[in-house]
Amino acid sequence: MLAIRLFLFSLAATALAACGPKLKDLPETSFAPVYAPADKTAATATIRGAYREKEGLIKDSVSGAYVAMIDGERPSRNYATDPIQIAPGPHSLTARYFRPESLYFPIPFRLDAKPGASYVVRLEEGELTVENYLGKGPVHHLYIVEETTGEIVSPKMPHLAEKAEEFYAPPSAPNVATIHGTVTSNGLDRSAAYVLAIDGRYAPVKPSIIFAGSGRDYNATYAVTPGLHALAIGIESGWGFDTYPIMLDAQPGASYVLRFEMGFKKNGEDKWIIFTVWVEDEKSHQVIWPKTDLPAKRLPL
């Protein structure tokens, strides 16, 4: 169903691009900034992805994982095995996995990096069974390992949120902050910026039903204790989907709302449909996380 929707919207995007704004009239975008630790000292940690090759009867295949974004910024290079320097302390990041002919939704993590440590994101491929063959296929997991000790330092996160073994549990403490998303609908399609995960745990989601949506509550409000939290913002529309990981410094009693816009922008000589996402204080309307452009789809015209 999702593949059909994306195909139809791809056709619509091409048609819209043909009659939409000309490239020269569009605002420029540079997408999310490139990540670099503020203090590049010997105390920094590193994180990288990993891949492995498999021999096949007809041809060999490669599968693995790589770091997609850190604290709202993108690595300068996305080669799986390139170590990325990160500052010690908490981080919100997403990783993607790749397998033959597949590339899936970014998977969120919280990593509390130790000075000088080396971390690796690994892929655990699921087995194809009769049960999942009739559904969405095997469930694959990503997880983070401390390379020297081999210690797993994150939960194993499935690529399907409803397959998680444990979900985010809101606190029952005083002076909590709250956060919720924004959903719009034109009658044909829903667009949303929503809470996908908090501190490396998916927000609760019901098992999805074929042809009946994802089972996710896009309007849900979640409580968090005051302090730093790894927040993964899910972004979804007929043009595509993405995950935007940020560190949210929640203030006691505050109420935050995830905002987004969609539109045409140019990057060099290419025309793009862009997700622009940011976070506001719902009471004061102050922007507490700046507007950031994420690519939804590059258009051919």
mmCIF file of N, CA, C and O in Angstrom, residues 3-72:
data_model
loop_
_atom_site.group_PDB
_atom_site.id
_atom_site.type_symbol
_atom_site.label_atom_id
_atom_site.label_comp_id
_atom_site.label_asym_id
_atom_site.label_seq_id
_atom_site.Cartn_x
_atom_site.Cartn_y
_atom_site.Cartn_z
ATOM 1 N N ALA A 3 3.942 1.542 -0.988
ATOM 2 C CA ALA A 3 4.653 1.641 -2.264
ATOM 3 C C ALA A 3 3.752 2.242 -3.336
ATOM 4 O O ALA A 3 4.191 3.050 -4.163
ATOM 5 N N ILE A 4 2.475 1.855 -3.344
ATOM 6 C CA ILE A 4 1.528 2.400 -4.317
ATOM 7 C C ILE A 4 1.332 3.883 -4.093
ATOM 8 O O ILE A 4 1.332 4.689 -5.036
ATOM 9 N N ARG A 5 1.163 4.277 -2.805
ATOM 10 C CA ARG A 5 0.990 5.697 -2.487
ATOM 11 C C ARG A 5 2.191 6.513 -2.934
ATOM 12 O O ARG A 5 2.060 7.583 -3.533
ATOM 13 N N LEU A 6 3.384 6.029 -2.629
ATOM 14 C CA LEU A 6 4.586 6.770 -3.001
ATOM 15 C C LEU A 6 4.738 6.872 -4.503
ATOM 16 O O LEU A 6 5.185 7.898 -5.026
ATOM 17 N N PHE A 7 4.349 5.823 -5.228
ATOM 18 C CA PHE A 7 4.430 5.865 -6.688
ATOM 19 C C PHE A 7 3.464 6.914 -7.241
ATOM 20 O O PHE A 7 3.827 7.706 -8.119
ATOM 21 N N LEU A 8 2.228 6.929 -6.725
ATOM 22 C CA LEU A 8 1.242 7.894 -7.204
ATOM 23 C C LEU A 8 1.675 9.324 -6.896
ATOM 24 O O LEU A 8 1.547 10.217 -7.732
ATOM 25 N N PHE A 9 2.230 9.526 -5.704
ATOM 26 C CA PHE A 9 2.682 10.872 -5.354
ATOM 27 C C PHE A 9 3.934 11.253 -6.118
ATOM 28 O O PHE A 9 4.187 12.426 -6.362
ATOM 29 N N SER A 10 4.736 10.270 -6.503
ATOM 30 C CA SER A 10 5.892 10.559 -7.345
ATOM 31 C C SER A 10 5.434 11.094 -8.700
ATOM 32 O O SER A 10 5.996 12.050 -9.227
ATOM 33 N N LEU A 11 4.396 10.472 -9.267
ATOM 34 C CA LEU A 11 3.844 10.972 -10.529
ATOM 35 C C LEU A 11 3.282 12.373 -10.349
ATOM 36 O O LEU A 11 3.471 13.248 -11.195
ATOM 37 N N ALA A 12 2.584 12.576 -9.224
ATOM 38 C CA ALA A 12 2.014 13.899 -8.959
ATOM 39 C C ALA A 12 3.106 14.945 -8.784
ATOM 40 O O ALA A 12 2.978 16.080 -9.239
ATOM 41 N N ALA A 13 4.195 14.557 -8.110
ATOM 42 C CA ALA A 13 5.307 15.493 -7.893
ATOM 43 C C ALA A 13 5.933 15.906 -9.210
ATOM 44 O O ALA A 13 6.269 17.073 -9.420
ATOM 45 N N THR A 14 6.094 14.946 -10.133
ATOM 46 C CA THR A 14 6.673 15.253 -11.441
ATOM 47 C C THR A 14 5.790 16.215 -12.210
ATOM 48 O O THR A 14 6.260 17.181 -12.819
ATOM 49 N N ALA A 15 4.476 15.968 -12.155
ATOM 50 C CA ALA A 15 3.538 16.857 -12.844
ATOM 51 C C ALA A 15 3.533 18.235 -12.208
ATOM 52 O O ALA A 15 3.507 19.264 -12.894
ATOM 53 N N LEU A 16 3.581 18.267 -10.868
ATOM 54 C CA LEU A 16 3.582 19.547 -10.158
ATOM 55 C C LEU A 16 4.844 20.335 -10.454
ATOM 56 O O LEU A 16 4.826 21.555 -10.611
ATOM 57 N N ALA A 17 5.973 19.615 -10.524
ATOM 58 C CA ALA A 17 7.244 20.294 -10.799
ATOM 59 C C ALA A 17 7.239 20.938 -12.172
ATOM 60 O O ALA A 17 7.817 22.005 -12.375
ATOM 61 N N ALA A 18 6.581 20.294 -13.128
ATOM 62 C CA ALA A 18 6.561 20.808 -14.502
ATOM 63 C C ALA A 18 5.835 22.144 -14.599
ATOM 64 O O ALA A 18 6.206 23.001 -15.396
ATOM 65 N N CYS A 19 4.805 22.313 -13.763
ATOM 66 C CA CYS A 19 4.042 23.562 -13.831
ATOM 67 C C CYS A 19 4.301 24.462 -12.620
ATOM 68 O O CYS A 19 3.671 25.499 -12.476
ATOM 69 N N GLY A 20 5.206 24.052 -11.748
ATOM 70 C CA GLY A 20 5.505 24.813 -10.541
ATOM 71 C C GLY A 20 6.534 25.896 -10.786
ATOM 72 O O GLY A 20 6.857 26.236 -11.937
ATOM 73 N N PRO A 21 7.090 26.456 -9.705
ATOM 74 C CA PRO A 21 8.071 27.540 -9.828
ATOM 75 C C PRO A 21 9.305 27.103 -10.613
ATOM 76 O O PRO A 21 9.731 25.956 -10.537
ATOM 77 N N LYS A 22 9.861 28.051 -11.377
ATOM 78 C CA LYS A 22 11.093 27.757 -12.106
ATOM 79 C C LYS A 22 12.271 27.728 -11.137
ATOM 80 O O LYS A 22 12.251 28.376 -10.094
ATOM 81 N N LEU A 23 13.319 26.976 -11.516
ATOM 82 C CA LEU A 23 14.472 26.787 -10.649
ATOM 83 C C LEU A 23 15.054 28.123 -10.201
ATOM 84 O O LEU A 23 15.375 28.302 -9.022
ATOM 85 N N LYS A 24 15.204 29.072 -11.110
ATOM 86 C CA LYS A 24 15.845 30.352 -10.788
ATOM 87 C C LYS A 24 15.051 31.170 -9.778
ATOM 88 O O LYS A 24 15.602 32.064 -9.117
ATOM 89 N N ASP A 25 13.756 30.869 -9.635
ATOM 90 C CA ASP A 25 12.907 31.638 -8.719
ATOM 91 C C ASP A 25 12.808 31.014 -7.327
ATOM 92 O O ASP A 25 12.170 31.590 -6.434
ATOM 93 N N LEU A 26 13.428 29.853 -7.126
ATOM 94 C CA LEU A 26 13.288 29.152 -5.863
ATOM 95 C C LEU A 26 14.337 29.604 -4.847
ATOM 96 O O LEU A 26 15.469 29.944 -5.213
ATOM 97 N N PRO A 27 14.004 29.579 -3.545
ATOM 98 C CA PRO A 27 15.022 29.857 -2.519
ATOM 99 C C PRO A 27 16.024 28.717 -2.451
ATOM 100 O O PRO A 27 15.703 27.563 -2.736
ATOM 101 N N GLU A 28 17.240 29.047 -2.059
ATOM 102 C CA GLU A 28 18.316 28.052 -1.974
ATOM 103 C C GLU A 28 18.244 27.328 -0.634
ATOM 104 O O GLU A 28 17.894 27.900 0.383
ATOM 105 N N THR A 29 18.580 26.044 -0.638
ATOM 106 C CA THR A 29 18.700 25.275 0.591
ATOM 107 C C THR A 29 20.045 24.553 0.614
ATOM 108 O O THR A 29 20.566 24.161 -0.432
ATOM 109 N N SER A 30 20.588 24.391 1.802
ATOM 110 C CA SER A 30 21.823 23.628 1.955
ATOM 111 C C SER A 30 21.595 22.370 2.790
ATOM 112 O O SER A 30 22.525 21.673 3.149
ATOM 113 N N PHE A 31 20.317 22.106 3.126
ATOM 114 C CA PHE A 31 19.943 20.969 3.972
ATOM 115 C C PHE A 31 20.560 21.126 5.364
ATOM 116 O O PHE A 31 21.087 22.185 5.708
ATOM 117 N N ALA A 32 20.469 20.078 6.156
ATOM 118 C CA ALA A 32 20.974 20.144 7.529
ATOM 119 C C ALA A 32 22.477 20.392 7.520
ATOM 120 O O ALA A 32 23.185 19.926 6.622
ATOM 121 N N PRO A 33 22.996 21.125 8.529
ATOM 122 C CA PRO A 33 24.441 21.400 8.563
ATOM 123 C C PRO A 33 25.253 20.138 8.826
ATOM 124 O O PRO A 33 24.730 19.108 9.255
ATOM 125 N N VAL A 34 26.559 20.231 8.572
ATOM 126 C CA VAL A 34 27.462 19.102 8.769
ATOM 127 C C VAL A 34 27.881 19.039 10.229
ATOM 128 O O VAL A 34 28.252 20.048 10.835
ATOM 129 N N TYR A 35 27.815 17.828 10.800
ATOM 130 C CA TYR A 35 28.138 17.651 12.224
ATOM 131 C C TYR A 35 29.650 17.712 12.466
ATOM 132 O O TYR A 35 30.434 17.130 11.720
ATOM 133 N N ALA A 36 30.014 18.384 13.549
ATOM 134 C CA ALA A 36 31.400 18.373 14.028
ATOM 135 C C ALA A 36 31.357 18.685 15.510
ATOM 136 O O ALA A 36 30.628 19.584 15.939
ATOM 137 N N PRO A 37 32.093 17.938 16.353
ATOM 138 C CA PRO A 37 32.099 18.238 17.785
ATOM 139 C C PRO A 37 32.698 19.617 18.035
ATOM 140 O O PRO A 37 33.635 20.037 17.358
ATOM 141 N N ALA A 38 32.134 20.330 18.997
ATOM 142 C CA ALA A 38 32.607 21.686 19.282
ATOM 143 C C ALA A 38 34.039 21.690 19.790
ATOM 144 O O ALA A 38 34.806 22.592 19.507
ATOM 145 N N ASP A 39 34.402 20.638 20.535
ATOM 146 C CA ASP A 39 35.748 20.565 21.121
ATOM 147 C C ASP A 39 36.462 19.334 20.564
ATOM 148 O O ASP A 39 36.220 18.212 20.995
ATOM 149 N N LYS A 40 37.317 19.519 19.579
ATOM 150 C CA LYS A 40 38.022 18.391 18.957
ATOM 151 C C LYS A 40 39.304 18.092 19.732
ATOM 152 O O LYS A 40 40.388 18.506 19.350
ATOM 153 N N THR A 41 39.156 17.366 20.810
ATOM 154 C CA THR A 41 40.311 16.996 21.621
ATOM 155 C C THR A 41 40.471 15.487 21.596
ATOM 156 O O THR A 41 39.664 14.756 21.040
ATOM 157 N N ALA A 42 41.539 15.025 22.249
ATOM 158 C CA ALA A 42 41.787 13.582 22.313
ATOM 159 C C ALA A 42 40.697 12.859 23.095
ATOM 160 O O ALA A 42 40.585 11.640 23.042
ATOM 161 N N ALA A 43 39.879 13.617 23.838
ATOM 162 C CA ALA A 43 38.836 13.006 24.657
ATOM 163 C C ALA A 43 37.585 12.662 23.862
ATOM 164 O O ALA A 43 36.664 12.059 24.390
ATOM 165 N N THR A 44 37.527 13.063 22.592
ATOM 166 C CA THR A 44 36.332 12.777 21.815
ATOM 167 C C THR A 44 36.176 11.272 21.611
ATOM 168 O O THR A 44 37.147 10.516 21.606
ATOM 169 N N ALA A 45 34.931 10.853 21.441
ATOM 170 C CA ALA A 45 34.637 9.471 21.092
ATOM 171 C C ALA A 45 34.462 9.389 19.582
ATOM 172 O O ALA A 45 34.480 10.409 18.876
ATOM 173 N N THR A 46 34.302 8.182 19.055
ATOM 174 C CA THR A 46 34.010 8.000 17.629
ATOM 175 C C THR A 46 32.873 7.001 17.477
ATOM 176 O O THR A 46 32.652 6.145 18.348
ATOM 177 N N ILE A 47 32.156 7.126 16.369
ATOM 178 C CA ILE A 47 31.123 6.160 16.023
ATOM 179 C C ILE A 47 31.164 5.931 14.518
ATOM 180 O O ILE A 47 31.437 6.857 13.742
ATOM 181 N N ARG A 48 30.941 4.703 14.123
ATOM 182 C CA ARG A 48 30.957 4.365 12.703
ATOM 183 C C ARG A 48 29.947 3.248 12.447
ATOM 184 O O ARG A 48 29.410 2.644 13.374
ATOM 185 N N GLY A 49 29.712 2.988 11.175
ATOM 186 C CA GLY A 49 28.895 1.853 10.796
ATOM 187 C C GLY A 49 29.762 0.657 10.460
ATOM 188 O O GLY A 49 30.980 0.669 10.647
ATOM 189 N N ALA A 50 29.133 -0.387 9.962
ATOM 190 C CA ALA A 50 29.861 -1.601 9.599
ATOM 191 C C ALA A 50 29.085 -2.322 8.505
ATOM 192 O O ALA A 50 27.864 -2.188 8.402
ATOM 193 N N TYR A 51 29.812 -3.067 7.687
ATOM 194 C CA TYR A 51 29.151 -3.855 6.658
ATOM 195 C C TYR A 51 29.840 -5.202 6.527
ATOM 196 O O TYR A 51 30.928 -5.423 7.031
ATOM 197 N N ARG A 52 29.152 -6.101 5.864
ATOM 198 C CA ARG A 52 29.743 -7.412 5.597
ATOM 199 C C ARG A 52 29.302 -7.872 4.212
ATOM 200 O O ARG A 52 28.214 -7.525 3.736
ATOM 201 N N GLU A 53 30.165 -8.664 3.596
ATOM 202 C CA GLU A 53 29.874 -9.203 2.272
ATOM 203 C C GLU A 53 29.461 -10.664 2.405
ATOM 204 O O GLU A 53 29.986 -11.407 3.228
ATOM 205 N N LYS A 54 28.498 -11.056 1.572
ATOM 206 C CA LYS A 54 28.024 -12.438 1.552
ATOM 207 C C LYS A 54 28.191 -13.011 0.156
ATOM 208 O O LYS A 54 27.909 -12.332 -0.841
ATOM 209 N N GLU A 55 28.652 -14.229 0.105
ATOM 210 C CA GLU A 55 28.775 -14.906 -1.177
ATOM 211 C C GLU A 55 27.421 -15.472 -1.591
ATOM 212 O O GLU A 55 26.726 -16.087 -0.789
ATOM 213 N N GLY A 56 27.060 -15.243 -2.842
ATOM 214 C CA GLY A 56 25.805 -15.765 -3.368
ATOM 215 C C GLY A 56 26.037 -16.693 -4.541
ATOM 216 O O GLY A 56 27.139 -16.760 -5.098
ATOM 217 N N LEU A 57 24.988 -17.420 -4.931
ATOM 218 C CA LEU A 57 25.099 -18.342 -6.055
ATOM 219 C C LEU A 57 25.343 -17.590 -7.359
ATOM 220 O O LEU A 57 26.090 -18.050 -8.232
ATOM 221 N N ILE A 58 24.694 -16.431 -7.503
ATOM 222 C CA ILE A 58 24.813 -15.654 -8.738
ATOM 223 C C ILE A 58 25.773 -14.487 -8.554
ATOM 224 O O ILE A 58 26.664 -14.261 -9.374
ATOM 225 N N LYS A 59 25.609 -13.762 -7.459
ATOM 226 C CA LYS A 59 26.511 -12.640 -7.189
ATOM 227 C C LYS A 59 26.596 -12.417 -5.687
ATOM 228 O O LYS A 59 25.731 -12.841 -4.919
ATOM 229 N N ASP A 60 27.684 -11.772 -5.257
ATOM 230 C CA ASP A 60 27.854 -11.464 -3.845
ATOM 231 C C ASP A 60 26.974 -10.275 -3.468
ATOM 232 O O ASP A 60 26.586 -9.460 -4.318
ATOM 233 N N SER A 61 26.646 -10.159 -2.182
ATOM 234 C CA SER A 61 25.833 -9.044 -1.709
ATOM 235 C C SER A 61 26.498 -8.402 -0.501
ATOM 236 O O SER A 61 27.332 -9.010 0.163
ATOM 237 N N VAL A 62 26.119 -7.158 -0.242
ATOM 238 C CA VAL A 62 26.661 -6.400 0.888
ATOM 239 C C VAL A 62 25.499 -5.914 1.740
ATOM 240 O O VAL A 62 24.477 -5.453 1.219
ATOM 241 N N SER A 63 25.632 -6.023 3.051
ATOM 242 C CA SER A 63 24.632 -5.489 3.969
ATOM 243 C C SER A 63 25.353 -4.852 5.148
ATOM 244 O O SER A 63 26.511 -5.149 5.421
ATOM 245 N N GLY A 64 24.644 -3.970 5.848
ATOM 246 C CA GLY A 64 25.273 -3.323 6.987
ATOM 247 C C GLY A 64 24.499 -2.114 7.447
ATOM 248 O O GLY A 64 23.301 -1.983 7.180
ATOM 249 N N ALA A 65 25.183 -1.206 8.160
ATOM 250 C CA ALA A 65 24.542 -0.033 8.738
ATOM 251 C C ALA A 65 25.492 1.147 8.688
ATOM 252 O O ALA A 65 26.714 0.978 8.622
ATOM 253 N N TYR A 66 24.934 2.357 8.726
ATOM 254 C CA TYR A 66 25.766 3.564 8.798
ATOM 255 C C TYR A 66 25.026 4.651 9.566
ATOM 256 O O TYR A 66 23.797 4.614 9.717
ATOM 257 N N VAL A 67 25.764 5.609 10.078
ATOM 258 C CA VAL A 67 25.196 6.726 10.834
ATOM 259 C C VAL A 67 24.633 7.749 9.857
ATOM 260 O O VAL A 67 25.338 8.219 8.956
ATOM 261 N N ALA A 68 23.351 8.103 10.025
ATOM 262 C CA ALA A 68 22.697 9.026 9.101
ATOM 263 C C ALA A 68 22.720 10.469 9.607
ATOM 264 O O ALA A 68 23.009 11.393 8.849
ATOM 265 N N MET A 69 22.411 10.697 10.901
ATOM 266 C CA MET A 69 22.413 12.051 11.468
ATOM 267 C C MET A 69 22.785 11.984 12.935
ATOM 268 O O MET A 69 22.520 10.982 13.619
ATOM 269 N N ILE A 70 23.389 13.075 13.433
ATOM 270 C CA ILE A 70 23.754 13.213 14.837
ATOM 271 C C ILE A 70 23.316 14.597 15.319
ATOM 272 O O ILE A 70 23.735 15.608 14.742
ATOM 273 N N ASP A 71 22.456 14.645 16.327
ATOM 274 C CA ASP A 71 22.041 15.916 16.950
ATOM 275 C C ASP A 71 21.547 16.922 15.915
ATOM 276 O O ASP A 71 21.884 18.115 15.967
ATOM 277 N N GLY A 72 20.768 16.447 14.951
ATOM 278 C CA GLY A 72 20.195 17.334 13.948
ATOM 279 C C GLY A 72 21.122 17.710 12.822
ATOM 280 O O GLY A 72 20.768 18.543 11.981
#
